[in-house]
Each structure stands twice: as structure tokens, then as C-alpha cells.
Amino acid sequence: MRIANLHTHSEFTFLGSLLKVEDIVGLCAFYGYNTVCIADLFSTFGFFALQKASEKEGLKPIYGIQIFVKDVEGEKSFPILLFALDSYGLKNIFMLNTLANLKFAKTSKYTLEFEDLKSHKDGLSVLVEEEILNYIDKIDLLEKTLERYKEVFKENFYIEFNYTGQKKIPLMKELLSISQLYNIKGIPACETRYRKEGKDAFDFLSLLREKSYKKNEKGRKIDLTYDYSFKTKDEFLHIFKNHPELLENLSNLVDSINVSIDLKTPKLYSFSDEKNFKNLCEERLEKFLAKKSDEEKSKYKERFEKEFNLIVEKKLENFFLLAYEIVSFLKKNKIPYGPGRGSSASSFILYLLGVTKVDPVRFNILFERFLNPARVQLPDIDIDICWKKRKILFSYLLQRFEGNIAHIATINRLFPHTLVNEISKVYRLKKEKVRLIKKFFPPASRFSIIDVLKGEKDFLEIYTSDNEIKDFIDIVMKLEGLAYHSSVHAGGIIITPERLENYASIEVSRSGDIVAQLTKDDIEDTGFVKLDLLGLRFTTIIDETRRKVKLKKIPLNDRETFEMISSGDTIGIFQLESSGMRELLKEIRPDSIEVLANTIALYRPGPIKSKMTEEYVKRRQNPSYEKEKTFGIFKDTSGILIYQEQILLLAIKFARFSWEKAEVFRKAISDKDVSAILQMKEEFILGCISNGLTEQQASRLFSIVVDFGSYAFNKAHSISYAYNAYIGAYLKKHYTLDFFVSLLNNYIGFLSKMDRYLFEIRYRGIGILPFDINSSDILFKKENNSIRPGLILIKYVGKKLAKEIVKEREENGNFKDLIDFCVRMKKKGLNIRALEYLIMAGCFDFTSAGRKNLLAIVPEVLRIISSKQSEEEKGVTELFPLDEEISTEAILKKYKIEEESEKEKLEMEFKSTDFFVTFHPLESVKEKIIDWEIDKIEKIEFLKYAVIVAFLQGIRIYKTLTDEKMAILTIFDETAGCSAVVFPKVFRKYENIIKTGEVYLFKGRCKGKKIFVEEMFELNN
């Protein structure tokens, strides 16, 4: 007898279950079920994970969903459960859930009409309980309810007997009477949302759910007096032992279900036939080979044939045609795109088609990492495109593949910071204790509580010494990592061969994007084409700079560029600008794109921690290292295993593995699957011995692969990003001013980056001119050999007003003074707040009236202008007669205000933009600290103790549990910002000198991105 608990919610009933799909499948397998089901509320996110996990455990999957439908009166709505009996039913589940999501996008409610059910009933069974219970005392409405379900679903309509504890038995007896009286079959179920030990945590999760979804059906109150714990098969059978007819109905229903999701067959959109693809590729090859030598022609032809034959064998012509169509559109519409990302740069054919810009033959990149005979999954198409024009491409794709395309989703999960914030409110934990806990979980932190307990002695001490905090943290631990809500993936898009609703549900994001209820992992496992079209600012920066200087070709071996890179002068270069990377560049001193790619691949936590990076540096600095007998596989990486491609080559050339086995071996090493690795150890060593290596050499080679292989990187990706970084570095070196203008314009709104780049520009001796209402454009611009900031940087101005100001100036000449500006701009979006901030930024310094003076007269100026404009509207033709009373000078005479100091001007500039434009306060102490050993804030996370010179921007004062004052300061130097923690003892000592707007020297211990201040001194006093 097949038994399944049909009323089971996974974490994809967002905030409505503690159980992940894999947990549910694992529990069912362990406790004797041969079938497993999930039925989430308005969600099919778990379907693909269910299929995958069920196949692994040998269980039969059942796909269900819980939706709300309007009752027979059309006034209330009630939940029902739907289950797919066959492939038609699965499609109808997707369609009904899509309709519910589309309805929510329009009305903020998910409830469907019964007519929607009628239109999509095929292949579905339905379980109804709550609506029936609602009409127990209203026989006519009860009968109408039963009749409409019977009419539509016939024998596939069941009454649900949902056992959630003894309290439910009286209601179930009522349902039994109805079932017998009206001859409707019943199905037993035990609503499941957590393991037995999860009750307390679930109660808190429910409160968070009600708060998060309080305005729609997802926030519907769950009666927490009922039991929603997982029931073993024996427990389930025991609960319903007195009702064998219900168990028999369940068994028959489960047996009748015959549906699964195909995880293997590629699902490609059809473009053309094989002949057209072949012609296209051969034309491109012929053109490419025209200027090559005979030796090169032979090498490229061999590579082409190998790739082409495998593509045809795997029937992937349409996959490559899709990539070609996308880049053709990008080129036609002059949308910049990058050289490649991920493993796509491994393909010579994609290079010929213009999809990538890195020649894989020249850079010795292995095609088989992208596609090999054993690879089952479809490769991805990853393209970096101009972030400003990404929407143009998306619009085209949505129109071109209408009905077959959607954004993919990403699942946002509950991390400790969010949980501590939210759960503490309902847990009623004291604010002081909440603050204490939150110190260890900053907003961007992705460390688990277990990680922090292991790594932070202070947190462990709090956890073990305070029972209230321990109990609270234990609750949070049970909730962390659960699905919170879905959102739109940054660049992921799915294209399907048929209408998308045949494969997945669709929802609509807040911004109106069509999103499939599929994640990146779902798509990789199921044979769909996934595009990852990421908007990248650096792609835009390179394109804008090249257009400005009209540069078409860039040599890839420019000595000056590599010297600049090797000196660590790489601020503003994507992938190369972090402090740690800059230090590594100085040690490795790249002299080619290949070595730069090695550097990028090695600057990751794994290689650094395993000492791979350190060993590579030693070998670069001393090339006489012992060369392994590896026939050139390690030749380009100084004898170090850096790339995943090297693992594949070692397995094939030495161990004589097939491509299939080599790919399994590579994946096992990347995933650190110890059992799979050990199973292949003997075969690897024997293969190497048969290939001429000694047993000792073979064992050593296996150890190298196992020890370092899990940190190996994708060479195609690394070469592509090294190529892109080199192009950017070339532009920075040879077209410095143009590069920096483009860099600044593409990072407007990123305050820390803006501050860093402006400091870098000033450091190089490039002048930053002040704001000027008659000279500043909308954005930064090059002016002689300096840079002029744009009006859009000033708060409350915005793009629209900045455009109007520049347009007015171009059409009617420069503004003479403040009054002239106000008269001309008053009806074009100018308001008092924008005017004040323009003045504070220094836009009217050319008048020599003084910023304080101009700020003082703003209200009167605007009042006079409004009055005069009102007269004009009544027929007065001369808006401003040239009399003395309305001149700026005349108005200023009424006010006696002191001139602002240079320091005050700087403070005004900072207030109006949130960063320092023309001058940084640290420059005022530059001479004083020139010989001091000062640490930079960008490096403090790697230091135990630091001496920092920084500008104090913000102060927050707190009281400890013992009622003592302490402070957390927000400080910045030219590289970054951080928090400076001043505990009570130190705070008492320095309280009188702590004030914003000053430059200090801080000394103290470092932990993460914080410095714990022990001493501090004001440097300008």
C-alpha cells in the first residue's frame, strides 16, 4: 500500500514551514514512506528540488499546491489542495498558480475565482476541507459547495481529513458524516510544517509571517494550538487505523498519480536548421583564417572541427544560434558587452560568432570545460553588458520570445541579522541585549550562528552565561537559512521551447518584471537555456573611454600598462582594486594576460588559505622551482594547480580517464566529495602507472590534485576578466583623464567609491574644479587638464533639474547672479531645498557674495520672484524692472553675516553631496603625517592592531547595561570607512575632544572592519 502525507508544506510556503524540501524527502525515506509530496501555498519553487531529491532516495514524488478560491457565495475565500495526476495536471498547477500571481500583481490578492478552476481542471485532483466546515450549519450552501466541486472534478474531488491533534477530532467526525451522506471519498492527511522539536521556533516564525504578509492570504493566521509536526509512516497509519477506507482512498489516489519532471533532456528554443548554423560558422572561420599562417590555419581548423562536431552530435546548434542572435542585437544597437564570463570563453566557435572576445586557442583554454562528450547539463550563456543599456536588451528579448521567456528568481533567506531584528520584537528581549547580539551580526554578514559561536569568544561567553540570550539564540538558529521571500535574479533569464507556463509558474515582481518560479540551480538541473546578462559598470567605462578617445585597437603586450599593474596602481580597475589584490600584484608582477589571469584566480580565500598563492609568488620570484613531469599541464602556472581545466587534463592524459569519468572526478574534487574521490583513487594511480609514472609519482600527483583541486578556478573566466582588466588598465595609463571622468560618471551614488576615486585623482595631481552654475554640466566632465563635477551630484537637484539648468544655460546664456538664476529656473522645477544645496555646494561662488549671505536671502528672493511672476500673469509685461530694490546687492544689504571660513565651505560642500569634492580634510594633515607609519582603513580587517588617520563623520552614543556611556564613531580615510568602537573607559578620557568634522589619529585593536579605540588624538589642534 502506497501512503503519502499530502498536506506537507516546505520552506517555499514562505515563513510557513521549517522544513526544506530535502528535509521532507529525507524524513519520508527514513521513516518508511515510499512516496513524498509537497503542497506549498501559491508556490511551485520546490518542485524541481523534489524531483531531484526523490530520484536520489528512490521515492515517488507528488506535486501539489495550496491556493485560495472564492466560496460559493463569492464573499469569502478558502484554501484548497490541488495535486497533479499527470503531465496535464502539472501544467494546470503551473497555470493556476500563475493566474493567482498575476491577480496579486493587479489587486494585491491571490484568491482565484471558481471559474479559473473549471478552466484548468484537467489532470488535477482536489482536496477540500475548510470551505466544507464553514457550511456545516448551512445545508443549502454546503450542498452547493459539494455539488460544484463534484461537477467539475467528478471522482477526483475528495474531502480532506486533516488531522492536527485531538482538538480536531470533533470536526473530522462531522466531515465523516458528510462524506458518507453525500458519497464523497475522503483522503487522510496530517498538515506538516516542522519536526517534532520545532514547535517553539515555528510559533515565532508564524508571527514573522503574519507581519510580513499581513495584507494578503499568505499572512493568514495559523492556529498555533494545533500540531503541525511531521508524522512517521507508523504514526500516520496509527492515527487513521480505525478508518481503513480513508487509507485505501489515499493509496488508490497515490497509485493513480503518474507524473515526473524531466531533469535530463535539453529544452532548446528552435531557431534554424543544422545547415544554416554550419554555413554561418564556416563563413566566419574562412574570414578569420584569411590572415593566418599555414601552421596556424591547421591548428584553428582542428579546433573548429572538434567543437563543431560535438555541438552537432549533442544537437546544440540552436543554443549557439541564440547566443549569436543576442550579440548581433547588441552590436546593431551599439550596446557594449564584455569579452566573456564563465566558461563560454572556452569555445572557439563562440569567439568566431562574436559572442566572446578572447581567443581560446591563443590562450590555451580547454573547450571541454565548456562542453564535453560526457557533460549532461547545458552550458550557460554569460554576457556582461553595459549597465545603462541592459533594459534595451531585456525589452527586445521579452518581445522576441514573448510567452517563452522570463527572469529567473533568487531565494532570499533568513540570516541572523534579520532574525535578531525581527524575532527580538516578539520575543520581547531587552534592547540592550539585542544591541549586544547584533554587534556580532552586521547587516551584510552571511556567517551562521554556529560560525560566530566557533570564531567569536565574546559571543560564546554571552551565549553560555545568559540563559535568556541562549534561549533566544537557540530559536534563531532553528530559523536561520530558511527561505524568506523570492526576488529577481540580477541577470538570469530563462527561454523555453514552448510557453513557459508549461514548465513553471510565473509571478510578477514589484517593478513589473515577469519572473519564473525557478532558481538558477533548478535551471542548471533541468536542461533549460539560462542566459546570465549582467549589467557591468566597468564594461560601460571601457566603452565610453574608448569612444571619447576614438581608440579601436589596443595592443595586448603594452609594457607601460603591465608596469602600472605590477606597481599596484589599479584603483578603478575591476577585479584589481582591492588592497589585498594590489599587494599581490606587486609581488607577482604580471607581465602578460596569462599571468594576470593566474593572479585573479589565486586571489581567493581558498588558494590564499591553502598557501597556493604564497607558493606561486615564491615560484614567480624564483623560477628555478622543481618542474613536475606533467608535459606542460602546469607550465603556464609555475607548477601550481590553479585551474579546473588542469584537473581534466591530468585525469585524461595521465590517469587515462574517459571524458565522462574526468568530469565526474573534477566535480567530486570541486564539491569536496571525499567518498567519490576515494572510489577513483586506485583507478587514477593505476592509470598513471600504465602511462609511465612510478607509483610514488602517481600517488604524489593524486595528492596534489586532491589537496589543491577544490580551490581550482575556471580558466576561461579568469582569462576573460584578466583581458578586461588589462584593457581598463591600458586606458587608465594612456588616457588617464578620460578614464577617470568615465569612472566617476558610472559610480554616481556610490559614496565610498566616489570618495576613493576623487582622492586618487587629487593624489595624481589632476585638478578637481569647484561646482559652478555656469560651468558644471549634468555629469563630471573634462575641462582643460582638470575635472569639473556635475550638478547631479548635489542633493535635491536630481537628473531632471540638472538637465533643465544646462538646457537653459545653453539656450539663453550664462546666469548673471542668484536672482537671474531664480527668475529663469523658478518655473522649471527649482525649489527652495535644491537652491539652498546649489549655494552650499559653491555653484554661485563666482558672484563673490558669500554662501552664508546667499543662503540668508533665499526666502526673500523667492518671495519677490513669485510676486513678480504673479504680476506678469495678470498682464504686467516687464517682469523685473531695473530698479535697485530687487538687485542681489540691495537685498544683501539688509543682512549682516560673517564670511564663511574655508573649513565651513568644505563642510557645506560635504553636506550638499555627502562626500568631499574639491578637497579632502586628510590633505590638511598630509605634511604632518608624511613620515608616520599609518595603516589604511581598507586593510584593517587583516590587521590585529592599527594606527589610523581618519576623518570623523558621525557619532552614536550608547549606554551599557551598567549605565556607562560609550560611542561608535563612523570614520573615513581616503581608502574606505569603518566603525571605531570607544568603550566607556576610553570614552571618559576623550569625550571632550570627540566631535564631527575633525581629523584624528586612532590607535587600537582590530576585529573585522572595526577598530576598538585605545587612544585618539585630534590632528588639526
Coordinates of N, CA and C in Angstrom, one line a residue, residues 85 102 145 255 265 273 302 443 472 515 551 568 601 673 715 755 758 781 784 949 1004 1013:
L85 N -2.2 14.8 -11.4 CA -2.3 13.3 -11.6 C -1.5 12.9 -12.8
L102 N -0.6 36.7 -11.1 CA -1.0 37.8 -11.9 C -2.1 38.6 -11.3
T145 N -21.8 23.9 -2.4 CA -20.3 23.8 -2.4 C -19.9 22.4 -2.9
D255 N -1.5 5.8 -6.2 CA -1.3 4.9 -7.3 C -1.7 5.5 -8.7
T265 N 16.6 15.9 -20.4 CA 16.5 16.3 -21.8 C 16.7 17.8 -22.0
D273 N 18.0 25.4 -38.9 CA 18.4 24.0 -39.0 C 19.9 24.0 -39.0
E302 N 41.5 22.4 -36.8 CA 41.4 21.2 -36.0 C 40.5 21.5 -34.8
P443 N 24.7 43.9 9.1 CA 23.7 43.7 8.1 C 24.1 42.8 6.9
F472 N 17.0 32.5 23.3 CA 16.7 33.4 22.1 C 17.5 32.9 20.9
V515 N 8.7 36.9 -13.8 CA 9.7 36.1 -13.2 C 9.2 34.6 -13.1
L551 N 39.5 55.2 -29.9 CA 40.5 54.1 -29.9 C 39.9 52.8 -30.3
G568 N 50.8 48.0 -8.5 CA 49.6 48.1 -7.7 C 48.8 49.3 -7.9
A601 N 42.9 34.4 -10.4 CA 42.4 33.0 -9.9 C 43.0 32.7 -8.5
D673 N 33.8 16.0 -2.4 CA 33.0 14.8 -2.2 C 34.1 13.6 -1.9
K715 N 39.5 28.6 -15.9 CA 40.5 29.4 -16.6 C 39.8 30.4 -17.6
D755 N 34.3 58.9 -3.1 CA 35.3 59.5 -2.2 C 36.7 58.9 -2.6
L758 N 37.9 60.2 -6.1 CA 38.3 61.6 -6.1 C 39.7 61.8 -5.4
K781 N 32.9 66.3 -16.1 CA 33.4 66.5 -17.5 C 34.9 66.9 -17.4
N784 N 39.9 71.4 -19.7 CA 41.3 71.6 -19.9 C 42.0 70.3 -19.3
V949 N 44.7 57.3 10.5 CA 44.4 58.8 10.5 C 43.1 58.9 9.7
G1004 N 44.4 51.3 18.1 CA 43.6 50.3 18.7 C 43.6 48.9 18.1
V1013 N 39.0 51.5 19.8 CA 40.0 52.6 20.1 C 40.6 52.5 21.5

